[in-house]
mmCIF file of C-alpha atoms and ligand atoms in Angstrom:
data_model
loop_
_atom_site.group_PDB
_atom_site.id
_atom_site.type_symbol
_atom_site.label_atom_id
_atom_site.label_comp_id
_atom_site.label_asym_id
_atom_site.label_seq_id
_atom_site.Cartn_x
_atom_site.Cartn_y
_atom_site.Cartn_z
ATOM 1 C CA UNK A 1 0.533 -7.821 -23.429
ATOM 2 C CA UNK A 2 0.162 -5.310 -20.801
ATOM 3 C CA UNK A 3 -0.146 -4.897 -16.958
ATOM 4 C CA UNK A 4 -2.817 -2.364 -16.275
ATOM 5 C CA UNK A 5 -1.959 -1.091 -13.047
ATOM 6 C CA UNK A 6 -4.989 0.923 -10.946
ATOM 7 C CA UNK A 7 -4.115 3.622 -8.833
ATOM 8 C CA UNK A 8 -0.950 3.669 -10.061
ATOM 9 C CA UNK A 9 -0.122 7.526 -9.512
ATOM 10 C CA UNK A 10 0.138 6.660 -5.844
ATOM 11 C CA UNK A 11 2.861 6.324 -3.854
ATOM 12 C CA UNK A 12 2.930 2.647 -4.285
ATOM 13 C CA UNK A 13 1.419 2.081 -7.325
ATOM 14 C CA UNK A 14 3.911 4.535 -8.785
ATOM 15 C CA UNK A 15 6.488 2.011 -7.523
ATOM 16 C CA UNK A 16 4.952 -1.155 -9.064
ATOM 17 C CA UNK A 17 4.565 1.096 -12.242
ATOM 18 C CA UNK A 18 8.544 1.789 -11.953
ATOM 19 C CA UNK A 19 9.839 -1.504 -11.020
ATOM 20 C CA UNK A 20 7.345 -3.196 -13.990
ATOM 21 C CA UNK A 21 9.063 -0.871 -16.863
ATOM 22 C CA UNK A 22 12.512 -1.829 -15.393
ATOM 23 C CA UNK A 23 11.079 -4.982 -15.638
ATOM 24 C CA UNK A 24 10.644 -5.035 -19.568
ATOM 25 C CA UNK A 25 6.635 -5.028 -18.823
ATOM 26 C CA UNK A 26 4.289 -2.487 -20.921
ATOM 27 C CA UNK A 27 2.264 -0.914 -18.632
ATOM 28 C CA UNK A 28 -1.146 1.109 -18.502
ATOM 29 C CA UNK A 29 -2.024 3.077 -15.367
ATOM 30 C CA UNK A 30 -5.768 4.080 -14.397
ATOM 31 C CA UNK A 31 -5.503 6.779 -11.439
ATOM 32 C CA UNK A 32 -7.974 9.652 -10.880
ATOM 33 C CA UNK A 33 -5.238 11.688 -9.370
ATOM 34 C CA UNK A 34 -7.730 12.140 -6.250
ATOM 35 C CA UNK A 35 -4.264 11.319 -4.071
ATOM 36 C CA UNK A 36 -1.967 10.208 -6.784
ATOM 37 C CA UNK A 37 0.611 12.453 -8.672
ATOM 38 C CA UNK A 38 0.929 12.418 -12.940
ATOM 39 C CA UNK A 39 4.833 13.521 -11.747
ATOM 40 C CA UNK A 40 4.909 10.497 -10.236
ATOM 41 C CA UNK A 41 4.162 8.410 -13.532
ATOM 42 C CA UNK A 42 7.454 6.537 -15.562
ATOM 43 C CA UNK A 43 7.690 8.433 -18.809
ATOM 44 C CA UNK A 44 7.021 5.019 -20.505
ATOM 45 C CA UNK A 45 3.186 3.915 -18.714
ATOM 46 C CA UNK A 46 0.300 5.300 -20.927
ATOM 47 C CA UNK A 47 -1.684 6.880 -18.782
ATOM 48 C CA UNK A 48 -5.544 7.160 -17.943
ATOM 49 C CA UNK A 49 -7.398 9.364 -16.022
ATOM 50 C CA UNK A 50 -10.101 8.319 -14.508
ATOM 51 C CA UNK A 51 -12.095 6.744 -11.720
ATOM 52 C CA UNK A 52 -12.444 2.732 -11.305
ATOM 53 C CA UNK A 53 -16.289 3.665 -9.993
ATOM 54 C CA UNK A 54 -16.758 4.901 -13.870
ATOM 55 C CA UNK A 55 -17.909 1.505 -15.549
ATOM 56 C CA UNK A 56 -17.863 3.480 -19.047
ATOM 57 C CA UNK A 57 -14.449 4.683 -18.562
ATOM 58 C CA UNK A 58 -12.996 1.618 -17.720
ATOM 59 C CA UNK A 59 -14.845 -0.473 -20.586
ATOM 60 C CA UNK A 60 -12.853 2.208 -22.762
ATOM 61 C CA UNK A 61 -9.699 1.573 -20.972
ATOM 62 C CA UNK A 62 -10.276 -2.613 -21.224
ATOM 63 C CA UNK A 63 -11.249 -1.982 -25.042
ATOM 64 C CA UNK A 64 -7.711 -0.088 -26.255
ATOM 65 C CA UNK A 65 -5.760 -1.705 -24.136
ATOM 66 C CA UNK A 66 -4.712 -5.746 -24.300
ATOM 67 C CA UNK A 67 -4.566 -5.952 -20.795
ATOM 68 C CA UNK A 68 -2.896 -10.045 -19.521
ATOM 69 C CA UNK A 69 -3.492 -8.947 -15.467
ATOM 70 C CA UNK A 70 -4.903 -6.200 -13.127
ATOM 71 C CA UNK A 71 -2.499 -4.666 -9.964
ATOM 72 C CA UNK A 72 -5.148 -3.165 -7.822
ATOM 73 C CA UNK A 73 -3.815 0.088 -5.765
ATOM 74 C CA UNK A 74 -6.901 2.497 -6.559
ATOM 75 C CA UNK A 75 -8.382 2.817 -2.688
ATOM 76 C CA UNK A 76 -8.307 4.634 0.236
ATOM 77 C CA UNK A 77 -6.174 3.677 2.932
ATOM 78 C CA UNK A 78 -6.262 6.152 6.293
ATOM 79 C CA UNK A 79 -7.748 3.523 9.009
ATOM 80 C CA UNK A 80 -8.639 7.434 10.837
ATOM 81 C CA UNK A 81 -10.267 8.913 8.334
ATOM 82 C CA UNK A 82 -12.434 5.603 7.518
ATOM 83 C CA UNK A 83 -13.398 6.073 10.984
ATOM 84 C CA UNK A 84 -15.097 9.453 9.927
ATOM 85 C CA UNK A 85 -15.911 8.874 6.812
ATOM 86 C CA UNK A 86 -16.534 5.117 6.490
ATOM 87 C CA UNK A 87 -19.223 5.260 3.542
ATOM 88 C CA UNK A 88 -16.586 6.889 1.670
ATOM 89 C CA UNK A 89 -14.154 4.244 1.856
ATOM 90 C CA UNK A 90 -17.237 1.269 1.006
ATOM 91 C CA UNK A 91 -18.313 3.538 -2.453
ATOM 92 C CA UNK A 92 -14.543 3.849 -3.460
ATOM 93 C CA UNK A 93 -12.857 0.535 -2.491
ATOM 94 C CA UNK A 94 -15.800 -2.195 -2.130
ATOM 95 C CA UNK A 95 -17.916 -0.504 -5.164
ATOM 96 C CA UNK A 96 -14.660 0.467 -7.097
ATOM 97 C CA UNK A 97 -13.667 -2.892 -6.766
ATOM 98 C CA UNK A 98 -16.942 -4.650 -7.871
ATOM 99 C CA UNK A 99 -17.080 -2.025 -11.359
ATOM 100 C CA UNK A 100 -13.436 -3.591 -11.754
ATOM 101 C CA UNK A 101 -14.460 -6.883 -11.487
ATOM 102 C CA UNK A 102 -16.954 -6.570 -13.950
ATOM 103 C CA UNK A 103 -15.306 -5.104 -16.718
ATOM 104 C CA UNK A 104 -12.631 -7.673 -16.267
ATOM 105 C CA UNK A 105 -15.484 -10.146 -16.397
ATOM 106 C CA UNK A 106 -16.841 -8.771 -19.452
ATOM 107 C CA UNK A 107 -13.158 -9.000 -20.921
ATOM 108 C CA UNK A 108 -12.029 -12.209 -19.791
ATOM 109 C CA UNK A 109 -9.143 -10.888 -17.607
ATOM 110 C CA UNK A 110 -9.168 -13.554 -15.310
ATOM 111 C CA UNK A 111 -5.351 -12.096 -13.410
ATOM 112 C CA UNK A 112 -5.522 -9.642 -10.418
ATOM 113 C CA UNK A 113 -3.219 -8.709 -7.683
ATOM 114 C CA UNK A 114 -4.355 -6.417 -5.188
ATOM 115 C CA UNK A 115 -3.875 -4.339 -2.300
ATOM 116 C CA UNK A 116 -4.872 -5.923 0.861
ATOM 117 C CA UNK A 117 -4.273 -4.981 4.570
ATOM 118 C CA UNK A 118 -2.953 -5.852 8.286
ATOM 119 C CA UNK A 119 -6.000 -4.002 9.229
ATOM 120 C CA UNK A 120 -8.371 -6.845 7.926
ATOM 121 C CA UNK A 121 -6.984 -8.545 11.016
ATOM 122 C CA UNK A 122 -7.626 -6.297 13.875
ATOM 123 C CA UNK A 123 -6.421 -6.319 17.388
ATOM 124 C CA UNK A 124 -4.574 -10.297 17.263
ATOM 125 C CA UNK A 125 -4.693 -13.059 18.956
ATOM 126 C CA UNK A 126 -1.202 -14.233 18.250
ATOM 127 C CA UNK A 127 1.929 -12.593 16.987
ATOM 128 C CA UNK A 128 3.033 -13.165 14.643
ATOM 129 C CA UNK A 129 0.120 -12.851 12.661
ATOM 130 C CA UNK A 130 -0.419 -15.828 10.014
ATOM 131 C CA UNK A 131 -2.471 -15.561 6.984
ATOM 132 C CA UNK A 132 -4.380 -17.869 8.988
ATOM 133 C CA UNK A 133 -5.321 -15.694 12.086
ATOM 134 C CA UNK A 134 -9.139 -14.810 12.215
ATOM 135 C CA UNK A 135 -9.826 -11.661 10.953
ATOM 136 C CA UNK A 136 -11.851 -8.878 12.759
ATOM 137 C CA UNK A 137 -11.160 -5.673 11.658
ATOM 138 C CA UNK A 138 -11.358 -2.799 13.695
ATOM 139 C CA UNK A 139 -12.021 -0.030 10.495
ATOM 140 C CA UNK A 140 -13.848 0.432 8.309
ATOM 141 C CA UNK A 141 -10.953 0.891 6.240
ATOM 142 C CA UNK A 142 -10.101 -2.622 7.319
ATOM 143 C CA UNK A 143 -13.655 -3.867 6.741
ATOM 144 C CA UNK A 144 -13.577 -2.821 3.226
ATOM 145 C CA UNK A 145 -9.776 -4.757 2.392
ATOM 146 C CA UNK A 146 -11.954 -7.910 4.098
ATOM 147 C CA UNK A 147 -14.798 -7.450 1.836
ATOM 148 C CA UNK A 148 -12.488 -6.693 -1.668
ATOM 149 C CA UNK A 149 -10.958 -10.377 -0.594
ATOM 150 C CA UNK A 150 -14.323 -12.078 -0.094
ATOM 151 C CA UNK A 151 -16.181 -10.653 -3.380
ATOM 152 C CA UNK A 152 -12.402 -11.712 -4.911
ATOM 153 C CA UNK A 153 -13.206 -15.092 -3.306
ATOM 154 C CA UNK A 154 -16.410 -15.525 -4.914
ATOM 155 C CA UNK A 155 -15.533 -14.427 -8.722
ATOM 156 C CA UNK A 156 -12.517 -16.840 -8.059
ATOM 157 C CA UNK A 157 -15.196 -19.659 -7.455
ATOM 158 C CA UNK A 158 -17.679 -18.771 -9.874
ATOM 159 C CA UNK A 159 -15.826 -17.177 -13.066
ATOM 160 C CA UNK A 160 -12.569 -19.144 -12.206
ATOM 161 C CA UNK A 161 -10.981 -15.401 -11.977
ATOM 162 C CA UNK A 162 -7.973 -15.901 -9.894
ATOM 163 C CA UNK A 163 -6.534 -13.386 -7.684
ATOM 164 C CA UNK A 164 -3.492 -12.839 -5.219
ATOM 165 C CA UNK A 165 -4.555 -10.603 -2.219
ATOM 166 C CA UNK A 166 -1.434 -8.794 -0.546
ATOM 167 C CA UNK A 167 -2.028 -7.755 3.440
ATOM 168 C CA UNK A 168 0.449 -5.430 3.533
ATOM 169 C CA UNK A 169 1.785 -4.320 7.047
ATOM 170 C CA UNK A 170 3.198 -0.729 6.999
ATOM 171 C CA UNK A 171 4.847 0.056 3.839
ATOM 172 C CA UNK A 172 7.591 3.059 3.739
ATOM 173 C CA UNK A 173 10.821 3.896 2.534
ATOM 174 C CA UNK A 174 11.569 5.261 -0.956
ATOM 175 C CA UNK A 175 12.705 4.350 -4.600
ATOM 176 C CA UNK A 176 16.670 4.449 -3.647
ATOM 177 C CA UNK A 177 17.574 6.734 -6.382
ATOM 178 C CA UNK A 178 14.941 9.593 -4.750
ATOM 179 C CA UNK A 179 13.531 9.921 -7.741
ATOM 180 C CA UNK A 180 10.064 8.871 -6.860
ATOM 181 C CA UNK A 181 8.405 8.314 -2.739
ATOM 182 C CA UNK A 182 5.665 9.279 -0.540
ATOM 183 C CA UNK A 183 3.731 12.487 -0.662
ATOM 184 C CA UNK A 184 0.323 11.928 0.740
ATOM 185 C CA UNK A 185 -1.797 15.742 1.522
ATOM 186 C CA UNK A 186 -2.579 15.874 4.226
ATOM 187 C CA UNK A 187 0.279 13.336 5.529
ATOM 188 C CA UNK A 188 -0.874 11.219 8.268
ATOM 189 C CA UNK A 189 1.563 8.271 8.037
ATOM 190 C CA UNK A 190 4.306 7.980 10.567
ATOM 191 C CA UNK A 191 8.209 7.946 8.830
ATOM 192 C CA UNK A 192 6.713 10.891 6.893
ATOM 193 C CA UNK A 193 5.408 13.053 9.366
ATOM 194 C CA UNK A 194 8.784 11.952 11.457
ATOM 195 C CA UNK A 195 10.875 13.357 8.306
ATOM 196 C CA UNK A 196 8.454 16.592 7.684
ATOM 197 C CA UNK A 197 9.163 17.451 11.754
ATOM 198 C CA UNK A 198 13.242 16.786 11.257
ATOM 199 C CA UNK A 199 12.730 18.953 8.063
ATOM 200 C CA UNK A 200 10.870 21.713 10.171
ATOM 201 C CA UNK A 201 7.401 21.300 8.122
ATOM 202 C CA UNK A 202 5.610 20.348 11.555
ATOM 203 C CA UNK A 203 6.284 21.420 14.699
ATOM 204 C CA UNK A 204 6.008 17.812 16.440
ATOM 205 C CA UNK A 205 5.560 14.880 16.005
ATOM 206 C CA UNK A 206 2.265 13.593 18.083
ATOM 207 C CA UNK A 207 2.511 10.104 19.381
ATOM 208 C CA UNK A 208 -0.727 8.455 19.359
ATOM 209 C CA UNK A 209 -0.939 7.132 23.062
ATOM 210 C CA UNK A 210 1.772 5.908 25.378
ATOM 211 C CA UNK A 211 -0.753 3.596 27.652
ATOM 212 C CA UNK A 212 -0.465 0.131 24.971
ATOM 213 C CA UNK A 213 0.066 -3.002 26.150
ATOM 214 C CA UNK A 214 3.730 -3.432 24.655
ATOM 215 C CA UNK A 215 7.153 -2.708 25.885
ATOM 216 C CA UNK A 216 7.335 1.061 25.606
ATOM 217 C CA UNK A 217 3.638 1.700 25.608
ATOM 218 C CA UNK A 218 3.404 3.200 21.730
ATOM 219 C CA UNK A 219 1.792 1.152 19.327
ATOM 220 C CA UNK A 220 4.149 -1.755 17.348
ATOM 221 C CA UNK A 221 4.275 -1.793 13.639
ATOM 222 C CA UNK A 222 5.959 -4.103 11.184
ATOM 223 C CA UNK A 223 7.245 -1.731 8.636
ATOM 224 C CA UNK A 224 8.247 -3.373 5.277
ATOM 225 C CA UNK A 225 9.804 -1.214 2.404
ATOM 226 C CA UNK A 226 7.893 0.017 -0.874
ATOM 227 C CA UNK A 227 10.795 -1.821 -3.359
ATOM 228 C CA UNK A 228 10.565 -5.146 -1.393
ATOM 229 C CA UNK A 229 6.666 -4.721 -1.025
ATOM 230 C CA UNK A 230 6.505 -4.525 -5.325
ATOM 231 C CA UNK A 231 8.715 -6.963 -5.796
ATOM 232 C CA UNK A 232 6.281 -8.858 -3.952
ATOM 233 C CA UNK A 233 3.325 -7.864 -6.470
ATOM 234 C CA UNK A 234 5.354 -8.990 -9.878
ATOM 235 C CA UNK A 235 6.174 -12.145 -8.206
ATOM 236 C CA UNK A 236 2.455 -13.147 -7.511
ATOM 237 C CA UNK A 237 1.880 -11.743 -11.075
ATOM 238 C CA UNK A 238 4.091 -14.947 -12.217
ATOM 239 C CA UNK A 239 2.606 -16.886 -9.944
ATOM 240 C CA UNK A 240 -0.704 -16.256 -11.448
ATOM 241 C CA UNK A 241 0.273 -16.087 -14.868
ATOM 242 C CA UNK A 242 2.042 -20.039 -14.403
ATOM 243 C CA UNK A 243 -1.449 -21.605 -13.296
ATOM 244 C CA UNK A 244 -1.355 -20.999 -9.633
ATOM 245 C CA UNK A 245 -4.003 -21.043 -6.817
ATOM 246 C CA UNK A 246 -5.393 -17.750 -5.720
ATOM 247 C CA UNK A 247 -4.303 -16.915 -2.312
ATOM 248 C CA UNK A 248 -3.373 -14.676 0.525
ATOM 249 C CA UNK A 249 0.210 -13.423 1.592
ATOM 250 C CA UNK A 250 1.498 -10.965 4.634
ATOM 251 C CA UNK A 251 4.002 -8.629 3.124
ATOM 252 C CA UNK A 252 6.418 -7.362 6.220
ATOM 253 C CA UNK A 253 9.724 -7.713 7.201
ATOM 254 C CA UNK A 254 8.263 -9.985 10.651
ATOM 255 C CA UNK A 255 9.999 -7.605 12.918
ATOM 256 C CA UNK A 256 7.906 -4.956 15.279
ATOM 257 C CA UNK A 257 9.157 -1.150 15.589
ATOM 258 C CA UNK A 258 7.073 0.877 18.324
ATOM 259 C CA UNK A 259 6.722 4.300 17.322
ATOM 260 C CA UNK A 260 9.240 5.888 20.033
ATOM 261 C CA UNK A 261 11.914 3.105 18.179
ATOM 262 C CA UNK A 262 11.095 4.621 14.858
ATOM 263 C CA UNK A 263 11.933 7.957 16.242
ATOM 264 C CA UNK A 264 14.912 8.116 17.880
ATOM 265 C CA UNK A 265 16.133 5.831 14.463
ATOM 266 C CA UNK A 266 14.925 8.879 12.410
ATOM 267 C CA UNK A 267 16.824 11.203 14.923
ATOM 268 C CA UNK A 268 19.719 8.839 14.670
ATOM 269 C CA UNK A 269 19.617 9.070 10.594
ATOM 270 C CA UNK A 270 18.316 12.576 10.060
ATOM 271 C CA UNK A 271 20.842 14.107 13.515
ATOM 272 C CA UNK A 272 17.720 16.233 14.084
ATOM 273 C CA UNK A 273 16.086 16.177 17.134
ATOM 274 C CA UNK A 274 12.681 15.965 15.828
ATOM 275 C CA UNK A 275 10.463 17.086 18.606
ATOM 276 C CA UNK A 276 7.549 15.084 19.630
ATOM 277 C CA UNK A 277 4.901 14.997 22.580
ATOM 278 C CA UNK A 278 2.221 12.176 23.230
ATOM 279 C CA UNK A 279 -1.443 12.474 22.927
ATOM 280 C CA UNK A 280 -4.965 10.658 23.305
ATOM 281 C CA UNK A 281 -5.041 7.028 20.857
ATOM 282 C CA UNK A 282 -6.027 7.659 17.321
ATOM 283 C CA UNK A 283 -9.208 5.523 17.080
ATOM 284 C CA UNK A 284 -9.116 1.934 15.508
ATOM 285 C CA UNK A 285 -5.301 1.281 16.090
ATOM 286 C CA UNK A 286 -4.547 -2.189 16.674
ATOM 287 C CA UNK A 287 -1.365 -1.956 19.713
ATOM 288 C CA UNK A 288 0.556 -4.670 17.862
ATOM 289 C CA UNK A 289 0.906 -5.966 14.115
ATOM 290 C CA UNK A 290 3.700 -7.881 13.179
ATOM 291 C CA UNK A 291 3.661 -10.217 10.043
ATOM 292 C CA UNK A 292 4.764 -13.361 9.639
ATOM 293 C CA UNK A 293 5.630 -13.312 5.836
ATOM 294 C CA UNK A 294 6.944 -16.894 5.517
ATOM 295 C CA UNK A 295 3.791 -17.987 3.664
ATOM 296 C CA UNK A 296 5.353 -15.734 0.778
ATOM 297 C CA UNK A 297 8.765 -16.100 1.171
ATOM 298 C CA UNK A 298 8.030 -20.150 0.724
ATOM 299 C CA UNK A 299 5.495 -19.776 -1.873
ATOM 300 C CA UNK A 300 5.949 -16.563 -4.155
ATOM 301 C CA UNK A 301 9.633 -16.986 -3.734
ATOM 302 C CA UNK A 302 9.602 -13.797 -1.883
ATOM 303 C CA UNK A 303 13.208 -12.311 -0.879
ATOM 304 C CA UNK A 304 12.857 -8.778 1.356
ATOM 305 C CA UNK A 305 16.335 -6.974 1.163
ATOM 306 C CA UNK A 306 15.731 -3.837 2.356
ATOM 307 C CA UNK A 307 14.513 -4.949 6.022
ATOM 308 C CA UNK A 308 16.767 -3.251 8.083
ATOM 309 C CA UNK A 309 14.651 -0.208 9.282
ATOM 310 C CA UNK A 310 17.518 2.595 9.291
ATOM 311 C CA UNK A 311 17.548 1.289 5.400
ATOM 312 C CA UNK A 312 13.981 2.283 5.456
ATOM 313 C CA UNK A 313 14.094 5.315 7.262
ATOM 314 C CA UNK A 314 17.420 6.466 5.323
ATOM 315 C CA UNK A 315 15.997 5.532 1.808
ATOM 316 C CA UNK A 316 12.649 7.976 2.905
ATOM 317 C CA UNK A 317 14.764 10.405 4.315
ATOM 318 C CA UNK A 318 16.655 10.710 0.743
ATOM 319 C CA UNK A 319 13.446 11.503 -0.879
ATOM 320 C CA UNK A 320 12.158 14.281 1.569
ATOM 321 C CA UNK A 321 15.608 15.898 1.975
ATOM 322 C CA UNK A 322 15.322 16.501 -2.015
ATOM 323 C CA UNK A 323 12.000 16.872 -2.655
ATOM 324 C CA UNK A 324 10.858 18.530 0.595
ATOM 325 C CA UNK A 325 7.542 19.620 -1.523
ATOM 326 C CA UNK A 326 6.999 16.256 -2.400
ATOM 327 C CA UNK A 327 5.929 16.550 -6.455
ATOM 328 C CA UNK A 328 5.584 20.165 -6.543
ATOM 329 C CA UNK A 329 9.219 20.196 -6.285
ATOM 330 C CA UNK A 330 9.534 17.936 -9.400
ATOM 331 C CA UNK A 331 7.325 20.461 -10.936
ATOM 332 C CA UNK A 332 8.912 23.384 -10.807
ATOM 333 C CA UNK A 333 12.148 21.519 -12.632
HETATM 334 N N1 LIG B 1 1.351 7.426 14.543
HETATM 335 C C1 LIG B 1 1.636 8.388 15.486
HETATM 336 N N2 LIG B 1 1.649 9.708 15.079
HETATM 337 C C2 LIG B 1 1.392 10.095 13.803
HETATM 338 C C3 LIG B 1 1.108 9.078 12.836
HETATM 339 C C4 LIG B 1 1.084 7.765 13.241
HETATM 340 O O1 LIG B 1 1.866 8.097 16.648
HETATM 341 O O2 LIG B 1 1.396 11.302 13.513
HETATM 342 C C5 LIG B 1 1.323 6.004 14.930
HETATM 343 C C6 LIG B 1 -0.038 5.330 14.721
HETATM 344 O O3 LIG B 1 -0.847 5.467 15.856
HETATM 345 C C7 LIG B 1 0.384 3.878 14.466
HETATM 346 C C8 LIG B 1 1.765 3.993 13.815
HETATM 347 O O4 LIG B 1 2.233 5.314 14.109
HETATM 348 O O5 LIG B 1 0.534 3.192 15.677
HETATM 349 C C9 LIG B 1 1.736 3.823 12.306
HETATM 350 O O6 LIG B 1 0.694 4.650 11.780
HETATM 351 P P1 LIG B 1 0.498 4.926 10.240
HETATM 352 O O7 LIG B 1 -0.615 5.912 10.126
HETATM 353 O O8 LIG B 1 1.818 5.279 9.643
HETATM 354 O O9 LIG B 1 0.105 3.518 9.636
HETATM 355 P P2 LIG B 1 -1.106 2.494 9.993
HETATM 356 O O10 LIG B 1 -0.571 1.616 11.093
HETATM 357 O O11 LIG B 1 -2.296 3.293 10.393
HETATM 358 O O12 LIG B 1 -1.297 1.755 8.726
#
C-alpha cells in the first residue's frame, strides 16, 4: 500500500517523502513543480507531474496507484503574496483541495493528513496559542488553511473521511545530512534570506517593522524544524490508520524567537555579520505566534528533538553553505 504524498517536490513535502522511504513506506508524489524541485525527489518515490486542480489527472494517479492515505503539501503558502494575489491562493489551495477530496471520494481513500497553518489563527488572544484559540485569520493565505479544515470537517461528517490537520508554526532547518532543504524563488522566508545575506546573495536583510508590541519590537515566531515537523505527519498517519478521531494539532517547538534573536543566532553560527536594516510591516503579520504543541505531544505521541534554534539555524546553514544555488547546484553534479 502506498502513501501518495501531494506537493511533495517542496521543501517539506520532499522531507515527508524522505523520512517515509527511510521509513520502509512506498511512496507516490503528485507535484506540478510550480515551486517544487524533481532534484528534490528520493530516487525511490514514483513520481507524477501534475496539478491537484486537474480532476482527470488525478483520477489517473488514484487508478495506478493503491493509495492507503493522502499527505497534503500541494498549496501556496506566502501570507504577503496572498495579500496580492488572494484569488490565487482560493483556486489553488481551497479548489485544489476540494478536486482532492473528490477523487479520494470516488476511491474510497478515507486517510488524509494535511498542511495546516498558525495563520488560521491570526493576531491571538492568548499565548500560547491552543488548538482551541478562536481563529481569525488575518490572510488570505490563512483564510484558505481555515477553509481546507472546515470542507475537511464536513467530508469527515458526511463520508466518514477522516483527516488530521497540522497548524504548523514556522518550519525551517534542513535534512541533517544537507542533502535535501529549502530553496523557495523568490525566497521570502526569514532563516533563508538570513543565510543568503551571510552568504553574500542579498545585500541585507530587511526587518519587517521594529514598532510590535513584544520585547524587542520585531515580530515573535515559534520556529519548529522540518525533521521534527514530518515526524509529526507519519505519526498522525498511524494515528489515522489505528481508528482514530480526526483532529487538529500545533506543530512548534512552544518557544518564541523575535526576528533580531534569530539574527544575531545566525551571526553567531554563520561568524558573518549579516547586515540588516528595518523597514515598514509586511502586511498581515500577526506580532506574536507561539504554539503550544502539547495537544500532540500527548496525543500523536509527538517527540520534537531538534528544538534548540542554533540546531535549526546550523542544520539550514549546512544546506546553503553547500548548495548555495539551492537545486541547481545538485544539477550541475
Ligand atoms: N521577516 C523579516 N524579513 C524578511 C522575511 C521575514 O523581517 O525578509 C519576518 C516576518 O515579518 C515574520 C518573520 O520574519 O515576522 C517570519 O517570516 P516568514 O516569512 O519566514 O514566515 P511567516 O511567519 O510569514 O510564516
Amino acid at each position: 500500500m502506498t502513501v501518495l504524498v501531494l506537493g511533495g517536490a517542496g521543501y517539506i513535502g520532499s522531507h515527508a517523502v524522505d523520512q517515509l522511504i527511510e521509513q520502509h513506506y512506498d511512496v507516490a508524489v503528485v507535484d506540478n513543480l510550480q515551486t517544487g524541485h524533481r532534484d528534490s525527489l528520493h530516487k525511490k518515490a514514483r513520481f507524477y507531474q501534475g496539478d491537484i486542480r486537474d480532476k482527470t489527472f488525478m483520477e489517473s494517479v488514484f487508478k495506478k496507484e493503491s493509495i492507503e492515505g493522502v499527505l497534503h503539501f500541494a498549496a501556496n503558502s506566502l501570507v504577503g503574496e496572498s495579500m496580492q494575489q488572494p484569488l490565487q491562493y482560493f483556486n489553488n489551495n481551497v479548489y485544489g483541495t476540494q478536486i482532492t477530496l473528490e477523487v479520494m471520494q470516488q476511491f474510497g481513500i478515507k486517510t488524509i493528513v494535511f498542511s495546516s497553518s498558525a495563520a488560521t489563527y491570526g493576531e491571538p488572544k492568548e499565548i500560547p496559542i491552543k488548538e482551541t484559540a478562536e481563529t481569525n485569520p488575518e490572510s488570505p493565505y490563512g483564510e484558505t488553511k481555515l477553509m481546507m479544515e472546515k470542507i475537511l470537517k464536513w467530508c469527515d461528517q458526511s463520508y466518514d473521511m477522516k483527516f488530521v490537520a497540522l497548524r504548523y508554526f514556522n518550519v525551517a532547518g534542513a535534512k541533517l545530512d544537507g542533502r535535501i532543504g529549502e530553496d523557495h524563488s523568490p525566497e521570502s522566508h526569514l532563516v533563508p534570506i538570513i543565510l543568503q545575506t551571510a552568504l553574500g546573495q542579498k545585500e541585507e536583510l530587511l526587518i519587517f517593522g521594529d514598532d510590535y508590541n513584544t520585547p524587542d519590537g520585531t515580530c515573535v515566531r515559534d520556529y519548529v524544524h522540518v525533521v521534527d515537523l514530518v515526524e509529526a505527519h507519519i505519526l498522525a498517519l498511524n494515528y489515522l490508520k489505528t481508528g482514530n478521531q480526526s483532529a487538529v494539532f500545533n506543530l512548534g517547538s512552544s518557544t518564541g524567537f523575535s526576528v533580531k534573536e534569530m539574527l544575531d543566532t545566525a551571526r553567531d553560527i554563520t561568524g558573518k555579520e549579516i547586515p540588516a536594516k528595518v523597514v515598514s510591516r509586511r502586511a498581515g503579520d500577526p506580532s506574536t505566534l507561539i504554539a503550544s504543541s502539547e495537544k500532540a505531544k500527548m496525543i500523536l505521541g509527538w517527540k520534537p528533538q531538534y528544538t534548540d534554534i542554533k540546531k535549526i539555524i546550523a542544520s539550514a546553514w549546512n544546506w546553503h553553505k553547500t548548495s548555495p544555488l539551492g537545486y541547481n547546484d545538485i544539477k550541475k553534479n
